[in-house]
Amino acid sequence: MDLVRHLECFVAVAEESHFGRAAARLGMAQPPLSQRIRRLERELGVRLFERTSRQVTITEAGSLLLAEARELLARSESFLATARRVRDGETGLLRAALSPDLSGETVAALLADFGRRHRGLELELHELPTAQQLARLAAHELDVGVVNHPCDVSGLELGPVLRRELGVLLPRGAAAAGLDEVPLATLSGYDLILFPRTAAPALYDDLLTTCARGGYTPAAVRHGQGASFVRGLVLSAGAVALCPRDAQPLPAGDGDPDVVWRPLTGAPLAWRHSAAWPEGRGDAAVQAFAEAATHALRTTAGAVPDAPTRPLHLRPASEYWL
């Protein structure tokens, strides 16, 4: 039984004291209205109205139940209104994640944009590598994330895939630092600093495969993500790091006396990002977060729409590990 609809009929008849007027108010015919009232009386086990050929009078039992019926209807309206706000992303909790390689400027721009769109929504934001995001999305412990490609996107819906070209961070005194663009092959002899493979296995292997294809097979792969740690390795360990211009460790760049960032010749390497969420769960809040992430990446990180990518032909990771 549709209790809410039956209670609406009960309240209308009680207030109109007439089945015809109550039916007109509810936009229905009188016979179905009478049937609903009789069914409600059977379900409740009480008589709600005394009926004669000329009038309808609410019973004492009906009078006792009328106030609660009105309260239940008011609560149901409040419930539905809240559900609409949740559906439209105006209230509730959104569990989201960003990859650690996004710059502070990108994160700030994303949060500002999203906050303007959904001021009443609580955002629970995590910094998680792609592998952890995928696991939490699959377990429905995360509503939306920004992941790095390539990765397993089965069961997910994606926003636009954006590309950030990678350059190389190297000591200012290195011979390649004097070049406007650095061919991968000139990095031979340097160790390579990468994020841990567990963070994004497919991306990790793809980067090393592309480096090898370009003539650079590092003698060793060192793992690091923190800006200061990576910069320290570049300065003291005979290593180079791959990163986009916007993600280089501060204060690296042309203003740093010891470390310099240079683009790679032919732009062979890139990080590709997109928002991702479980299939069928892309409500208004998720869509707004995806749009804010896309806009922030394009405006603060120089990301551009990605062209169709080549199939991956990955070498075993063991070939690169020491």
Coordinates of C-alpha atoms in Angstrom, one line a residue:
M1 CA 0.0 0.0 0.0
D2 CA 1.2 3.5 -0.8
L3 CA 0.8 4.9 2.7
V4 CA 1.6 8.5 1.8
R5 CA -0.9 8.6 -1.0
H6 CA -3.6 7.0 1.2
L7 CA -2.9 9.5 3.9
E8 CA -3.2 12.3 1.4
C9 CA -6.7 11.0 0.5
F10 CA -7.6 10.7 4.2
V11 CA -6.6 14.3 5.0
A12 CA -8.3 15.7 1.9
V13 CA -11.6 13.9 2.8
A14 CA -11.3 15.0 6.4
E15 CA -10.8 18.6 5.4
E16 CA -13.4 18.8 2.7
S17 CA -16.0 16.6 4.5
H18 CA -17.1 15.5 1.0
F19 CA -15.7 12.8 -1.3
G20 CA -16.5 14.7 -4.5
R21 CA -14.7 17.9 -3.5
A22 CA -11.8 15.8 -2.1
A23 CA -11.5 13.9 -5.3
A24 CA -11.4 17.1 -7.3
R25 CA -8.7 18.5 -5.0
L26 CA -6.6 15.4 -5.5
G27 CA -7.1 15.3 -9.3
M28 CA -8.7 11.9 -9.3
A29 CA -12.1 10.3 -9.7
Q30 CA -14.4 9.7 -6.7
P31 CA -14.6 5.9 -6.9
P32 CA -10.9 5.3 -6.6
L33 CA -10.8 7.8 -3.7
S34 CA -13.5 5.8 -1.9
Q35 CA -11.6 2.6 -2.5
R36 CA -8.4 4.1 -1.0
I37 CA -10.2 5.2 2.1
R38 CA -11.8 1.8 2.6
R39 CA -8.4 0.1 2.1
L40 CA -6.8 2.4 4.6
E41 CA -9.5 1.7 7.1
R42 CA -8.9 -2.1 6.7
E43 CA -5.2 -1.7 7.1
L44 CA -5.6 0.4 10.3
G45 CA -8.4 -1.6 11.7
V46 CA -10.5 1.5 12.5
R47 CA -13.3 3.4 10.9
L48 CA -12.2 6.9 9.8
F49 CA -15.5 8.3 8.5
E50 CA -19.2 7.9 9.0
R51 CA -20.9 8.1 5.6
T52 CA -24.4 8.9 4.6
S53 CA -26.0 9.7 1.3
R54 CA -25.7 13.4 2.1
Q55 CA -22.6 13.9 4.2
V56 CA -19.3 12.5 5.4
T57 CA -18.3 12.9 9.1
I58 CA -15.0 12.1 10.5
T59 CA -15.1 9.6 13.4
E60 CA -13.5 10.0 16.8
A61 CA -10.8 7.6 15.8
G62 CA -10.3 9.5 12.5
S63 CA -9.9 12.8 14.5
L64 CA -7.3 11.2 16.7
L65 CA -5.3 10.1 13.7
L66 CA -5.7 13.2 11.6
A67 CA -2.9 15.3 13.3
E68 CA -0.4 12.5 13.0
A69 CA -1.4 12.0 9.3
R70 CA -0.7 15.6 8.6
E71 CA 2.7 15.4 10.5
L72 CA 3.7 12.3 8.5
L73 CA 2.8 14.1 5.2
A74 CA 4.9 17.1 6.2
R75 CA 7.8 14.8 7.1
S76 CA 7.5 13.0 3.8
E77 CA 7.6 16.3 1.9
S78 CA 10.7 17.3 3.9
F79 CA 12.3 13.9 3.1
L80 CA 11.6 14.3 -0.6
A81 CA 13.0 17.8 -0.6
T82 CA 16.2 16.6 1.1
A83 CA 16.4 13.8 -1.5
R84 CA 16.1 16.4 -4.3
R85 CA 18.9 18.5 -2.8
V86 CA 21.1 15.4 -2.5
R87 CA 20.3 14.4 -6.1
D88 CA 21.1 17.9 -7.3
G89 CA 24.4 18.1 -5.3
E90 CA 23.1 20.8 -2.9
T91 CA 23.7 18.9 0.3
G92 CA 25.3 15.8 1.6
L93 CA 28.8 14.4 1.6
L94 CA 31.1 13.9 -1.4
R95 CA 34.1 11.6 -1.0
A96 CA 36.7 12.6 -3.5
A97 CA 40.4 12.0 -4.2
L98 CA 43.3 13.6 -6.1
S99 CA 46.6 12.2 -7.2
P100 CA 49.7 13.4 -5.4
D101 CA 51.3 14.9 -8.5
L102 CA 48.8 17.7 -8.8
S103 CA 50.2 21.1 -7.8
G104 CA 49.0 23.3 -5.0
E105 CA 47.6 25.8 -7.5
T106 CA 45.6 23.1 -9.3
V107 CA 44.2 21.8 -6.0
A108 CA 43.3 25.3 -4.8
A109 CA 41.6 26.2 -8.2
L110 CA 39.6 23.0 -8.1
L111 CA 38.4 23.5 -4.6
A112 CA 37.4 27.2 -5.2
D113 CA 35.5 26.3 -8.4
F114 CA 33.7 23.4 -6.7
G115 CA 32.9 25.4 -3.6
R116 CA 31.2 28.1 -5.7
R117 CA 29.0 25.5 -7.4
H118 CA 28.0 23.6 -4.2
R119 CA 28.3 25.6 -1.1
G120 CA 26.0 23.4 0.9
L121 CA 27.9 20.2 0.2
E122 CA 30.5 18.7 2.5
L123 CA 33.6 17.6 0.6
E124 CA 35.8 14.9 2.1
L125 CA 39.0 15.2 0.0
H126 CA 41.9 12.6 0.1
E127 CA 45.3 12.6 -1.6
L128 CA 45.7 9.0 -3.0
P129 CA 47.7 7.4 -5.8
T130 CA 45.7 5.9 -8.7
A131 CA 45.9 2.3 -7.4
Q132 CA 44.3 3.2 -4.1
Q133 CA 41.7 5.4 -5.8
L134 CA 40.7 2.5 -8.0
A135 CA 40.4 0.1 -5.1
R136 CA 38.2 2.6 -3.1
L137 CA 36.0 3.4 -6.1
A138 CA 35.4 -0.4 -6.6
A139 CA 34.5 -0.8 -2.9
H140 CA 32.2 2.3 -3.1
E141 CA 34.3 4.0 -0.5
L142 CA 35.0 6.9 -2.8
D143 CA 32.5 8.8 -5.0
V144 CA 34.9 10.3 -7.5
G145 CA 38.6 10.7 -8.1
V146 CA 41.2 12.1 -10.5
V147 CA 43.3 9.2 -11.8
N148 CA 46.4 8.8 -13.9
H149 CA 46.2 6.8 -17.2
P150 CA 46.8 4.1 -18.3
C151 CA 44.9 2.2 -15.6
D152 CA 42.1 -0.4 -15.4
V153 CA 38.9 1.7 -15.9
S154 CA 36.5 -1.3 -16.0
G155 CA 33.3 -0.4 -14.1
L156 CA 34.1 3.3 -14.2
E157 CA 32.8 6.4 -16.1
L158 CA 35.4 9.0 -17.1
G159 CA 35.6 12.7 -17.6
P160 CA 37.7 14.1 -20.5
V161 CA 41.2 12.7 -20.5
L162 CA 43.8 15.6 -20.3
R163 CA 47.5 15.4 -21.1
R164 CA 50.3 17.2 -19.2
E165 CA 53.6 17.0 -21.0
L166 CA 56.6 15.7 -18.9
G167 CA 60.0 17.4 -18.8
V168 CA 63.1 16.5 -17.0
L169 CA 64.5 17.9 -13.7
L170 CA 68.3 17.7 -13.7
P171 CA 71.2 19.4 -12.0
R172 CA 72.0 22.8 -13.4
G173 CA 75.6 21.8 -14.1
A174 CA 74.6 18.8 -16.3
A175 CA 75.5 19.1 -19.9
A176 CA 71.8 18.6 -21.0
A177 CA 70.8 21.6 -18.8
G178 CA 72.2 23.9 -21.5
L179 CA 69.7 22.6 -24.1
D180 CA 66.4 24.2 -24.8
E181 CA 64.9 20.7 -25.3
V182 CA 66.4 17.5 -24.0
P183 CA 66.4 14.2 -26.0
L184 CA 65.8 11.2 -23.9
A185 CA 69.0 9.5 -25.1
T186 CA 71.1 12.3 -23.5
L187 CA 69.9 11.2 -20.0
S188 CA 71.9 7.9 -20.3
G189 CA 74.1 7.5 -17.2
Y190 CA 71.6 9.1 -14.9
D191 CA 69.4 7.2 -12.5
L192 CA 65.7 8.0 -12.8
I193 CA 63.5 9.1 -10.0
L194 CA 59.9 7.9 -10.2
F195 CA 56.9 7.5 -7.9
P196 CA 56.6 3.9 -6.4
R197 CA 55.3 1.4 -8.9
T198 CA 52.5 0.4 -6.5
A199 CA 51.0 3.9 -6.9
A200 CA 50.2 3.4 -10.6
P201 CA 51.7 0.2 -12.1
A202 CA 50.6 0.6 -15.7
L203 CA 51.7 4.2 -15.9
Y204 CA 55.1 3.4 -14.2
D205 CA 55.7 0.6 -16.8
D206 CA 54.6 2.8 -19.7
L207 CA 57.0 5.6 -18.7
L208 CA 59.9 3.2 -18.5
T209 CA 58.9 1.6 -21.8
T210 CA 58.8 4.9 -23.6
C211 CA 62.1 6.0 -22.1
A212 CA 63.8 2.8 -23.4
R213 CA 62.2 3.3 -26.8
G214 CA 63.7 6.8 -26.8
G215 CA 67.2 5.6 -26.0
Y216 CA 67.2 6.0 -22.2
T217 CA 67.4 3.0 -20.0
P218 CA 68.3 4.2 -16.5
A219 CA 70.9 2.3 -14.6
A220 CA 68.6 2.4 -11.5
V221 CA 65.2 3.6 -10.7
R222 CA 64.9 5.5 -7.4
H223 CA 61.5 6.0 -5.8
G224 CA 60.4 9.3 -4.4
Q225 CA 57.4 11.7 -4.5
G226 CA 58.0 14.5 -1.9
A227 CA 59.3 17.7 -3.5
S228 CA 62.2 18.2 -1.2
F229 CA 63.2 14.5 -1.3
V230 CA 63.1 14.4 -5.1
R231 CA 65.2 17.7 -5.3
G232 CA 67.7 16.2 -2.9
L233 CA 68.1 13.1 -5.0
V234 CA 68.6 15.2 -8.2
L235 CA 71.3 17.3 -6.4
S236 CA 73.2 14.5 -4.8
A237 CA 72.6 11.1 -6.3
G238 CA 73.3 11.6 -10.0
A239 CA 69.6 11.2 -10.8
V240 CA 67.0 13.0 -12.9
A241 CA 63.2 13.2 -12.4
L242 CA 60.4 13.3 -14.9
C243 CA 57.6 15.8 -14.1
P244 CA 55.4 18.5 -15.7
R245 CA 56.5 22.1 -15.5
D246 CA 53.8 22.9 -12.9
A247 CA 54.7 19.9 -10.7
Q248 CA 58.4 20.5 -10.4
P249 CA 59.8 20.6 -6.8
L250 CA 60.0 24.1 -5.5
P251 CA 62.1 26.2 -5.8
A252 CA 63.3 24.4 -8.9
G253 CA 63.3 26.1 -12.3
D254 CA 65.3 28.9 -13.8
G255 CA 65.3 30.7 -10.5
D256 CA 66.9 27.8 -8.7
P257 CA 70.7 28.0 -8.6
D258 CA 71.2 24.2 -8.5
V259 CA 68.3 22.5 -10.4
V260 CA 66.7 23.2 -13.8
W261 CA 63.6 21.9 -15.6
R262 CA 63.7 21.3 -19.4
P263 CA 61.1 20.0 -21.8
L264 CA 61.8 16.7 -23.6
T265 CA 62.4 16.7 -27.4
G266 CA 59.3 15.7 -29.2
A267 CA 57.2 15.6 -26.0
P268 CA 57.4 11.8 -25.8
L269 CA 56.2 11.5 -22.3
A270 CA 53.0 12.8 -20.5
W271 CA 50.8 12.3 -17.6
R272 CA 47.2 11.7 -18.6
H273 CA 44.5 12.5 -16.1
S274 CA 40.7 12.3 -15.9
A275 CA 38.0 12.3 -13.3
A276 CA 36.6 8.8 -12.7
W277 CA 33.6 7.5 -10.8
P278 CA 31.6 4.2 -10.6
E279 CA 29.2 3.5 -13.5
G280 CA 25.7 4.8 -12.8
R281 CA 26.8 6.9 -9.8
G282 CA 27.5 10.2 -11.6
D283 CA 25.1 12.5 -9.8
A284 CA 25.2 16.3 -9.9
A285 CA 27.9 16.6 -7.2
V286 CA 30.1 14.1 -9.0
Q287 CA 29.7 15.9 -12.3
A288 CA 30.4 19.2 -10.7
F289 CA 33.7 17.9 -9.2
A290 CA 34.7 16.3 -12.5
E291 CA 34.1 19.6 -14.3
A292 CA 36.0 21.6 -11.6
A293 CA 38.9 19.2 -11.9
T294 CA 39.0 19.4 -15.7
H295 CA 38.9 23.2 -15.6
A296 CA 41.6 23.4 -12.9
L297 CA 43.9 21.1 -14.8
R298 CA 43.5 23.1 -18.0
T299 CA 43.9 26.6 -16.4
T300 CA 46.6 26.0 -13.8
A301 CA 48.5 23.0 -15.2
G302 CA 48.4 23.7 -18.9
A303 CA 46.7 20.3 -19.5
V304 CA 45.2 19.8 -23.0
P305 CA 42.8 17.2 -24.4
D306 CA 44.5 13.9 -25.0
A307 CA 44.7 12.4 -28.5
P308 CA 43.9 8.7 -28.9
T309 CA 46.7 6.8 -27.3
R310 CA 48.7 3.9 -28.7
P311 CA 48.3 0.4 -27.4
L312 CA 50.6 -0.4 -24.6
H313 CA 53.5 -2.9 -25.1
L314 CA 55.0 -3.0 -21.6
R315 CA 58.2 -4.6 -20.6
P316 CA 58.3 -6.5 -17.3
A317 CA 58.9 -4.2 -14.4
S318 CA 61.6 -6.5 -13.1
E319 CA 63.8 -5.3 -16.0
Y320 CA 64.0 -1.9 -14.3
W321 CA 64.2 -2.8 -10.7
L322 CA 67.5 -3.2 -8.8

